Amino acid sequence: MRLRTLSILVPALLLLAGFTHGRSPTWELSHTGVTARLRGLSVVSANVAWASGSAGTVLRTVDSGRTWQQVGPPDTADLQFRDIEAFSADRAVALSIGEGEASRIYATADGGRTWTETFRNDEPRAFYDCIAFFDHRRGLALSDPVDGRFRIAATADGGRSWRVLSGYAMPAALEGEFAFAASGTCLVTADRGRPWAWFATGGGATARVFRTHDFGRTWRVVDSPVPSGPSAGIYSLAFRDARQGLAVGGDFAAPTVAPDAAAATRDGGRSWTTAAVVPGAYRSGVTWLPRTKRAAIAVGPTGSDLTRDGGRTWTRFDTGSFDAVDCAGDGTCWASGEQGRLARLRSSS
């Protein structure tokens, strides 16, 4: 068993090392057999990954993407699972988005053979966008503002039950401000088990980043330099640790042009600096490459970009359409998107 683990891990480490020393990555498409748009993605290991999307679709692989099984909850074809967080080949939590009761959370502990609906939104004005976990027990779900403030639900039992937080400190939302349910990464955590989380916004006069250092009980907010508008702002965040973070976005309605739509922080989200060379197009997902110091990948419907310098400069390496990107700690990375597209990151040479 140990030899098999090493045989999987060593190629992944060599792959990542190559990217940081000038080698370009490439995406290797995997046949999924579905046409759903897959905006939710969670990579567990070299063997295991989950993806979710429209028409109640939830996919799982346990053989490195050679085969994908449709394991979604029954009777959910009218739901859009925009986010999924997986802990193993057996355990996963999926969020469906939408106004009112369309926002639901389902959990499985047997690889998707059975699901339990653990949360159904009963506030007609709420619209849940993303979920994120601090560890295997504690997690948060983010809704667009209700009564002028973003709404947070929390779990302390791995997603088996949720409660909407009340009486917590949340800064007031701007007029028209909301989060984007585009890739499951509008709300993120860093360093499993630590109390840090961040969420990003757009829609209003300014794209902003909210942060908590106490598992979501209190929040602070700062403006970002990423342009905002009715369909523009920060779509995705990624934090390597408590200090180093990336933000990408743009305008979904104008996907080929996105000036200043990438930024980085070195102080935990207290301040943000625009990238010197941005992707230049709308990007809906971003992730750090594990086991590298400053490398990350951003994806969107017009292509994928790589940074080797912590988000200061970005370089296009692929023109295919993807919505979400995620990596496991062992260095395995996948991207997902429209028409059932799922692809694994490989080295070009």
Tab-separated table of C-alpha atoms in Angstrom:
chain	number	residue	atom	x	y	z
A	1	MET	CA	0.000	0.000	0.000
A	2	ARG	CA	2.817	2.397	0.857
A	3	LEU	CA	4.580	1.625	-2.424
A	4	ARG	CA	1.376	2.382	-4.330
A	5	THR	CA	0.999	5.708	-2.499
A	6	LEU	CA	4.559	6.679	-3.342
A	7	SER	CA	4.100	5.690	-6.997
A	8	ILE	CA	1.225	8.164	-7.222
A	9	LEU	CA	2.808	10.929	-5.152
A	10	VAL	CA	6.258	11.109	-6.787
A	11	PRO	CA	4.960	11.909	-10.329
A	12	ALA	CA	2.725	14.626	-8.876
A	13	LEU	CA	5.660	16.229	-7.069
A	14	LEU	CA	7.814	16.112	-10.202
A	15	LEU	CA	4.946	17.660	-12.171
A	16	LEU	CA	4.601	20.591	-9.778
A	17	ALA	CA	8.335	21.123	-9.590
A	18	GLY	CA	8.424	21.367	-13.384
A	19	PHE	CA	5.765	24.097	-13.428
A	20	THR	CA	7.764	26.281	-11.064
A	21	HIS	CA	10.902	25.931	-13.208
A	22	GLY	CA	9.497	27.022	-16.550
A	23	ARG	CA	7.602	23.979	-17.806
A	24	SER	CA	4.040	24.647	-18.990
A	25	PRO	CA	1.063	22.624	-17.770
A	26	THR	CA	-1.685	21.186	-19.926
A	27	TRP	CA	-5.172	19.793	-19.307
A	28	GLU	CA	-5.971	16.159	-20.119
A	29	LEU	CA	-9.717	15.746	-20.620
A	30	SER	CA	-11.551	12.880	-18.949
A	31	HIS	CA	-14.733	11.318	-20.342
A	32	THR	CA	-17.632	11.876	-17.936
A	33	GLY	CA	-20.637	10.863	-20.036
A	34	VAL	CA	-22.672	13.910	-18.927
A	35	THR	CA	-23.474	17.295	-20.444
A	36	ALA	CA	-24.163	19.158	-17.192
A	37	ARG	CA	-22.221	22.322	-16.403
A	38	LEU	CA	-19.926	21.351	-13.526
A	39	ARG	CA	-19.217	24.357	-11.304
A	40	GLY	CA	-18.598	22.419	-8.075
A	41	LEU	CA	-15.300	20.560	-7.673
A	42	SER	CA	-13.460	18.913	-4.780
A	43	VAL	CA	-10.245	16.919	-5.238
A	44	VAL	CA	-9.426	14.564	-2.373
A	45	SER	CA	-6.386	12.651	-3.636
A	46	ALA	CA	-4.704	11.242	-6.725
A	47	ASN	CA	-7.503	8.684	-6.966
A	48	VAL	CA	-10.570	10.486	-5.612
A	49	ALA	CA	-12.404	13.581	-6.846
A	50	TRP	CA	-15.999	14.849	-6.821
A	51	ALA	CA	-17.737	17.301	-9.164
A	52	SER	CA	-21.238	18.770	-9.154
A	53	GLY	CA	-23.413	20.957	-11.314
A	54	SER	CA	-26.674	21.490	-13.134
A	55	ALA	CA	-29.611	19.052	-13.370
A	56	GLY	CA	-28.847	17.562	-9.945
A	57	THR	CA	-25.519	16.185	-11.168
A	58	VAL	CA	-22.916	14.855	-8.741
A	59	LEU	CA	-19.994	12.847	-10.136
A	60	ARG	CA	-17.358	10.831	-8.297
A	61	THR	CA	-14.187	9.064	-9.405
A	62	VAL	CA	-12.147	6.651	-7.294
A	63	ASP	CA	-9.781	5.577	-10.083
A	64	SER	CA	-7.981	8.804	-11.017
A	65	GLY	CA	-10.640	9.847	-13.537
A	66	ARG	CA	-10.682	6.704	-15.665
A	67	THR	CA	-14.377	6.384	-14.814
A	68	TRP	CA	-16.922	8.772	-13.308
A	69	GLN	CA	-20.102	7.659	-11.539
A	70	GLN	CA	-23.275	9.744	-11.345
A	71	VAL	CA	-24.076	9.633	-7.619
A	72	GLY	CA	-26.344	12.664	-7.130
A	73	PRO	CA	-29.258	12.735	-4.684
A	74	PRO	CA	-32.500	11.338	-6.118
A	75	ASP	CA	-35.281	13.660	-7.280
A	76	THR	CA	-33.005	16.711	-7.602
A	77	ALA	CA	-32.937	17.168	-11.388
A	78	ASP	CA	-34.311	20.693	-10.962
A	79	LEU	CA	-31.432	21.731	-8.651
A	80	GLN	CA	-28.019	23.216	-9.451
A	81	PHE	CA	-25.248	21.893	-7.242
A	82	ARG	CA	-22.796	24.781	-7.550
A	83	ASP	CA	-20.516	23.682	-4.701
A	84	ILE	CA	-19.301	20.391	-3.262
A	85	GLU	CA	-16.854	19.758	-0.430
A	86	ALA	CA	-15.502	16.212	-0.117
A	87	PHE	CA	-13.539	14.663	2.733
A	88	SER	CA	-12.941	11.170	1.332
A	89	ALA	CA	-14.222	8.683	-1.231
A	90	ASP	CA	-17.277	8.259	0.998
A	91	ARG	CA	-18.011	11.630	2.624
A	92	ALA	CA	-19.136	14.745	0.780
A	93	VAL	CA	-21.417	17.763	1.280
A	94	ALA	CA	-23.137	19.413	-1.702
A	95	LEU	CA	-24.864	22.805	-1.960
A	96	SER	CA	-27.654	23.619	-4.402
A	97	ILE	CA	-28.152	27.317	-5.089
A	98	GLY	CA	-31.138	29.551	-5.715
A	99	GLU	CA	-33.713	31.717	-4.025
A	100	GLY	CA	-35.718	30.387	-1.113
A	101	GLU	CA	-36.024	26.608	-0.868
A	102	ALA	CA	-33.813	26.019	-3.917
A	103	SER	CA	-30.857	26.628	-1.585
A	104	ARG	CA	-30.279	23.251	0.080
A	105	ILE	CA	-27.430	21.189	1.488
A	106	TYR	CA	-27.111	17.428	1.137
A	107	ALA	CA	-24.618	15.099	2.824
A	108	THR	CA	-23.472	11.558	2.048
A	109	ALA	CA	-21.321	9.168	4.064
A	110	ASP	CA	-21.379	6.206	1.657
A	111	GLY	CA	-19.979	7.540	-1.588
A	112	GLY	CA	-23.299	8.903	-2.818
A	113	ARG	CA	-25.344	5.726	-2.525
A	114	THR	CA	-27.588	7.588	-0.084
A	115	TRP	CA	-27.955	11.284	0.720
A	116	THR	CA	-29.540	13.212	3.567
A	117	GLU	CA	-30.935	16.694	3.090
A	118	THR	CA	-29.411	18.525	6.060
A	119	PHE	CA	-30.455	22.112	5.302
A	120	ARG	CA	-33.264	23.799	3.379
A	121	ASN	CA	-33.394	27.580	3.280
A	122	ASP	CA	-36.685	28.930	4.610
A	123	GLU	CA	-35.935	32.630	4.034
A	124	PRO	CA	-37.383	33.684	0.637
A	125	ARG	CA	-34.856	36.521	0.266
A	126	ALA	CA	-31.791	34.348	0.945
A	127	PHE	CA	-29.695	32.857	-1.854
A	128	TYR	CA	-26.821	30.598	-0.779
A	129	ASP	CA	-23.718	30.715	-2.975
A	130	CYS	CA	-20.858	28.715	-1.439
A	131	ILE	CA	-19.833	26.431	1.387
A	132	ALA	CA	-16.402	25.903	2.966
A	133	PHE	CA	-15.016	23.828	5.814
A	134	PHE	CA	-12.359	24.619	8.399
A	135	ASP	CA	-11.896	20.906	9.157
A	136	HIS	CA	-13.976	17.732	9.008
A	137	ARG	CA	-16.512	19.141	11.461
A	138	ARG	CA	-16.804	22.914	11.250
A	139	GLY	CA	-18.000	24.714	8.169
A	140	LEU	CA	-19.891	27.742	6.851
A	141	ALA	CA	-22.434	28.451	4.114
A	142	LEU	CA	-22.726	31.932	2.624
A	143	SER	CA	-25.921	33.624	1.438
A	144	ASP	CA	-26.401	36.924	-0.336
A	145	PRO	CA	-27.589	39.757	1.922
A	146	VAL	CA	-30.847	39.624	3.845
A	147	ASP	CA	-31.926	42.838	5.582
A	148	GLY	CA	-28.729	44.516	4.397
A	149	ARG	CA	-26.196	41.951	5.632
A	150	PHE	CA	-24.678	38.772	4.273
A	151	ARG	CA	-26.169	35.694	5.905
A	152	ILE	CA	-24.100	32.838	7.360
A	153	ALA	CA	-25.144	29.283	8.288
A	154	ALA	CA	-22.752	27.109	10.291
A	155	THR	CA	-22.199	23.423	10.981
A	156	ALA	CA	-20.198	21.787	13.756
A	157	ASP	CA	-20.835	18.160	12.779
A	158	GLY	CA	-19.470	17.839	9.276
A	159	GLY	CA	-22.560	19.154	7.509
A	160	ARG	CA	-25.102	16.833	9.135
A	161	SER	CA	-26.899	19.839	10.638
A	162	TRP	CA	-26.800	23.628	10.118
A	163	ARG	CA	-27.927	26.723	11.988
A	164	VAL	CA	-28.230	30.271	10.698
A	165	LEU	CA	-26.033	32.502	12.828
A	166	SER	CA	-27.696	35.421	14.550
A	167	GLY	CA	-26.271	38.274	16.581
A	168	TYR	CA	-22.877	38.053	14.904
A	169	ALA	CA	-20.852	41.031	13.695
A	170	MET	CA	-21.254	41.419	9.931
A	171	PRO	CA	-20.553	44.732	8.158
A	172	ALA	CA	-23.428	46.198	6.171
A	173	ALA	CA	-23.659	45.217	2.511
A	174	LEU	CA	-23.408	47.792	-0.241
A	175	GLU	CA	-26.354	48.537	-2.488
A	176	GLY	CA	-26.542	45.723	-5.047
A	177	GLU	CA	-23.694	43.740	-3.476
A	178	PHE	CA	-23.711	39.928	-3.625
A	179	ALA	CA	-21.440	36.894	-3.993
A	180	PHE	CA	-20.981	34.806	-7.134
A	181	ALA	CA	-22.066	31.146	-7.201
A	182	ALA	CA	-19.711	30.406	-10.089
A	183	SER	CA	-17.165	27.872	-8.824
A	184	GLY	CA	-17.765	27.159	-5.155
A	185	THR	CA	-14.880	29.445	-4.203
A	186	CYS	CA	-16.524	32.739	-3.276
A	187	LEU	CA	-16.101	31.507	0.338
A	188	VAL	CA	-12.821	29.813	1.318
A	189	THR	CA	-10.736	28.761	4.311
A	190	ALA	CA	-7.016	28.109	4.791
A	191	ASP	CA	-4.913	25.789	6.956
A	192	ARG	CA	-7.435	23.135	7.962
A	193	GLY	CA	-8.497	23.484	11.592
A	194	ARG	CA	-7.604	27.163	11.908
A	195	PRO	CA	-10.393	29.767	12.378
A	196	TRP	CA	-9.756	31.840	9.208
A	197	ALA	CA	-12.218	32.287	6.347
A	198	TRP	CA	-12.801	34.845	3.605
A	199	PHE	CA	-15.558	35.629	1.118
A	200	ALA	CA	-15.596	37.906	-1.908
A	201	THR	CA	-18.243	40.050	-3.543
A	202	GLY	CA	-19.246	42.117	-6.540
A	203	GLY	CA	-22.414	43.641	-7.914
A	204	GLY	CA	-22.071	46.899	-6.003
A	205	ALA	CA	-19.913	49.986	-6.314
A	206	THR	CA	-16.830	48.115	-5.042
A	207	ALA	CA	-15.687	44.494	-5.055
A	208	ARG	CA	-14.862	43.636	-1.460
A	209	VAL	CA	-13.311	40.867	0.638
A	210	PHE	CA	-14.739	39.916	4.036
A	211	ARG	CA	-12.610	38.008	6.555
A	212	THR	CA	-13.121	36.229	9.881
A	213	HIS	CA	-10.564	34.970	12.391
A	214	ASP	CA	-13.045	33.277	14.738
A	215	PHE	CA	-14.902	30.655	12.670
A	216	GLY	CA	-17.405	33.179	11.334
A	217	ARG	CA	-18.620	34.830	14.522
A	218	THR	CA	-17.255	38.259	13.546
A	219	TRP	CA	-16.277	39.715	10.172
A	220	ARG	CA	-14.304	42.641	8.797
A	221	VAL	CA	-14.311	43.925	5.236
A	222	VAL	CA	-11.932	45.789	2.902
A	223	ASP	CA	-12.272	47.218	-0.587
A	224	SER	CA	-10.328	45.562	-3.398
A	225	PRO	CA	-8.966	47.059	-6.626
A	226	VAL	CA	-10.917	44.549	-8.768
A	227	PRO	CA	-13.595	46.384	-10.793
A	228	SER	CA	-17.197	45.799	-9.748
A	229	GLY	CA	-20.547	46.127	-11.488
A	230	PRO	CA	-23.944	44.450	-11.972
A	231	SER	CA	-22.259	41.209	-13.131
A	232	ALA	CA	-18.654	42.016	-12.219
A	233	GLY	CA	-16.421	41.645	-9.208
A	234	ILE	CA	-14.363	38.969	-7.457
A	235	TYR	CA	-15.607	35.517	-8.399
A	236	SER	CA	-13.009	33.373	-6.661
A	237	LEU	CA	-10.540	33.430	-3.783
A	238	ALA	CA	-7.682	31.131	-2.782
A	239	PHE	CA	-5.583	31.347	0.381
A	240	ARG	CA	-2.387	29.386	0.876
A	241	ASP	CA	-2.249	30.260	4.572
A	242	ALA	CA	-3.371	33.020	6.925
A	243	ARG	CA	-1.529	35.697	4.920
A	244	GLN	CA	-1.110	34.778	1.243
A	245	GLY	CA	-4.234	35.033	-0.897
A	246	LEU	CA	-5.352	35.459	-4.492
A	247	ALA	CA	-8.495	36.967	-6.007
A	248	VAL	CA	-9.722	36.660	-9.590
A	249	GLY	CA	-12.873	37.742	-11.370
A	250	GLY	CA	-14.105	40.056	-14.051
A	251	ASP	CA	-17.481	40.343	-15.732
A	252	PHE	CA	-19.398	37.216	-16.699
A	253	ALA	CA	-21.322	39.254	-19.268
A	254	ALA	CA	-18.047	40.351	-20.961
A	255	PRO	CA	-15.787	37.309	-20.548
A	256	THR	CA	-13.051	38.258	-23.035
A	257	VAL	CA	-12.076	41.567	-21.417
A	258	ALA	CA	-11.222	41.940	-17.723
A	259	PRO	CA	-8.819	44.762	-16.848
A	260	ASP	CA	-7.360	44.646	-13.311
A	261	ALA	CA	-9.416	41.531	-12.485
A	262	ALA	CA	-6.694	39.741	-10.515
A	263	ALA	CA	-5.166	40.756	-7.191
A	264	ALA	CA	-3.072	39.356	-4.361
A	265	THR	CA	-2.694	39.905	-0.634
A	266	ARG	CA	0.248	39.266	1.658
A	267	ASP	CA	-1.435	40.335	4.892
A	268	GLY	CA	-4.419	38.033	5.219
A	269	GLY	CA	-6.787	40.092	3.106
A	270	ARG	CA	-6.326	43.428	4.863
A	271	SER	CA	-5.012	44.951	1.635
A	272	TRP	CA	-4.930	43.878	-2.009
A	273	THR	CA	-2.615	44.720	-4.917
A	274	THR	CA	-3.570	44.408	-8.576
A	275	ALA	CA	-1.456	41.966	-10.591
A	276	ALA	CA	1.171	43.572	-12.821
A	277	VAL	CA	0.096	41.224	-15.634
A	278	VAL	CA	-3.496	40.017	-15.317
A	279	PRO	CA	-5.179	37.144	-17.194
A	280	GLY	CA	-7.042	39.824	-19.155
A	281	ALA	CA	-10.282	37.820	-19.273
A	282	TYR	CA	-13.006	36.785	-16.857
A	283	ARG	CA	-11.809	34.084	-14.454
A	284	SER	CA	-14.224	32.193	-12.194
A	285	GLY	CA	-11.840	29.892	-10.311
A	286	VAL	CA	-8.368	30.024	-8.798
A	287	THR	CA	-6.269	27.649	-6.703
A	288	TRP	CA	-2.737	27.473	-5.340
A	289	LEU	CA	-0.634	24.567	-6.575
A	290	PRO	CA	0.296	22.474	-3.512
A	291	ARG	CA	3.928	21.874	-2.643
A	292	THR	CA	5.034	24.955	-4.557
A	293	LYS	CA	5.920	28.288	-3.025
A	294	ARG	CA	4.233	30.763	-5.367
A	295	ALA	CA	2.483	28.895	-8.192
A	296	ALA	CA	-1.275	29.007	-8.850
A	297	ILE	CA	-3.772	28.415	-11.646
A	298	ALA	CA	-6.851	30.428	-12.647
A	299	VAL	CA	-9.594	29.204	-15.004
A	300	GLY	CA	-12.550	30.640	-16.878
A	301	PRO	CA	-14.644	30.095	-20.010
A	302	THR	CA	-11.940	31.550	-22.292
A	303	GLY	CA	-8.901	29.764	-20.895
A	304	SER	CA	-6.508	28.938	-18.069
A	305	ASP	CA	-3.591	30.939	-16.683
A	306	LEU	CA	-0.538	30.133	-14.561
A	307	THR	CA	1.350	32.339	-12.116
A	308	ARG	CA	4.768	31.376	-10.809
A	309	ASP	CA	5.297	34.497	-8.706
A	310	GLY	CA	2.392	34.519	-6.266
A	311	GLY	CA	-0.069	36.314	-8.509
A	312	ARG	CA	2.104	39.216	-9.668
A	313	THR	CA	2.070	38.028	-13.307
A	314	TRP	CA	-0.183	35.545	-15.122
A	315	THR	CA	0.470	33.624	-18.363
A	316	ARG	CA	-2.164	31.876	-20.512
A	317	PHE	CA	-1.469	28.182	-21.131
A	318	ASP	CA	-4.823	26.854	-22.383
A	319	THR	CA	-7.859	28.225	-24.235
A	320	GLY	CA	-10.441	25.612	-23.219
A	321	SER	CA	-13.507	26.477	-21.154
A	322	PHE	CA	-13.543	25.704	-17.410
A	323	ASP	CA	-15.418	27.139	-14.430
A	324	ALA	CA	-13.724	25.596	-11.382
A	325	VAL	CA	-10.287	24.309	-10.408
A	326	ASP	CA	-9.098	22.461	-7.308
A	327	CYS	CA	-6.043	20.561	-6.078
A	328	ALA	CA	-5.461	17.879	-3.467
A	329	GLY	CA	-2.630	18.147	-0.994
A	330	ASP	CA	-0.642	15.534	-2.914
A	331	GLY	CA	-0.492	17.836	-5.970
A	332	THR	CA	-3.310	16.312	-8.031
A	333	CYS	CA	-5.318	19.054	-9.775
A	334	TRP	CA	-8.575	18.965	-11.752
A	335	ALA	CA	-10.679	21.557	-13.589
A	336	SER	CA	-14.387	21.338	-14.437
A	337	GLY	CA	-16.838	23.250	-16.601
A	338	GLU	CA	-19.534	23.263	-19.244
A	339	GLN	CA	-20.756	20.213	-21.194
A	340	GLY	CA	-19.479	17.852	-18.518
A	341	ARG	CA	-15.849	18.919	-19.001
A	342	LEU	CA	-13.417	17.507	-16.452
A	343	ALA	CA	-9.660	17.564	-16.968
A	344	ARG	CA	-6.578	16.623	-14.992
A	345	LEU	CA	-3.464	18.778	-14.935
A	346	ARG	CA	-0.480	17.296	-16.740
A	347	SER	CA	2.951	18.445	-17.859
A	348	SER	CA	3.324	19.396	-21.528
A	349	SER	CA	6.804	17.885	-21.714
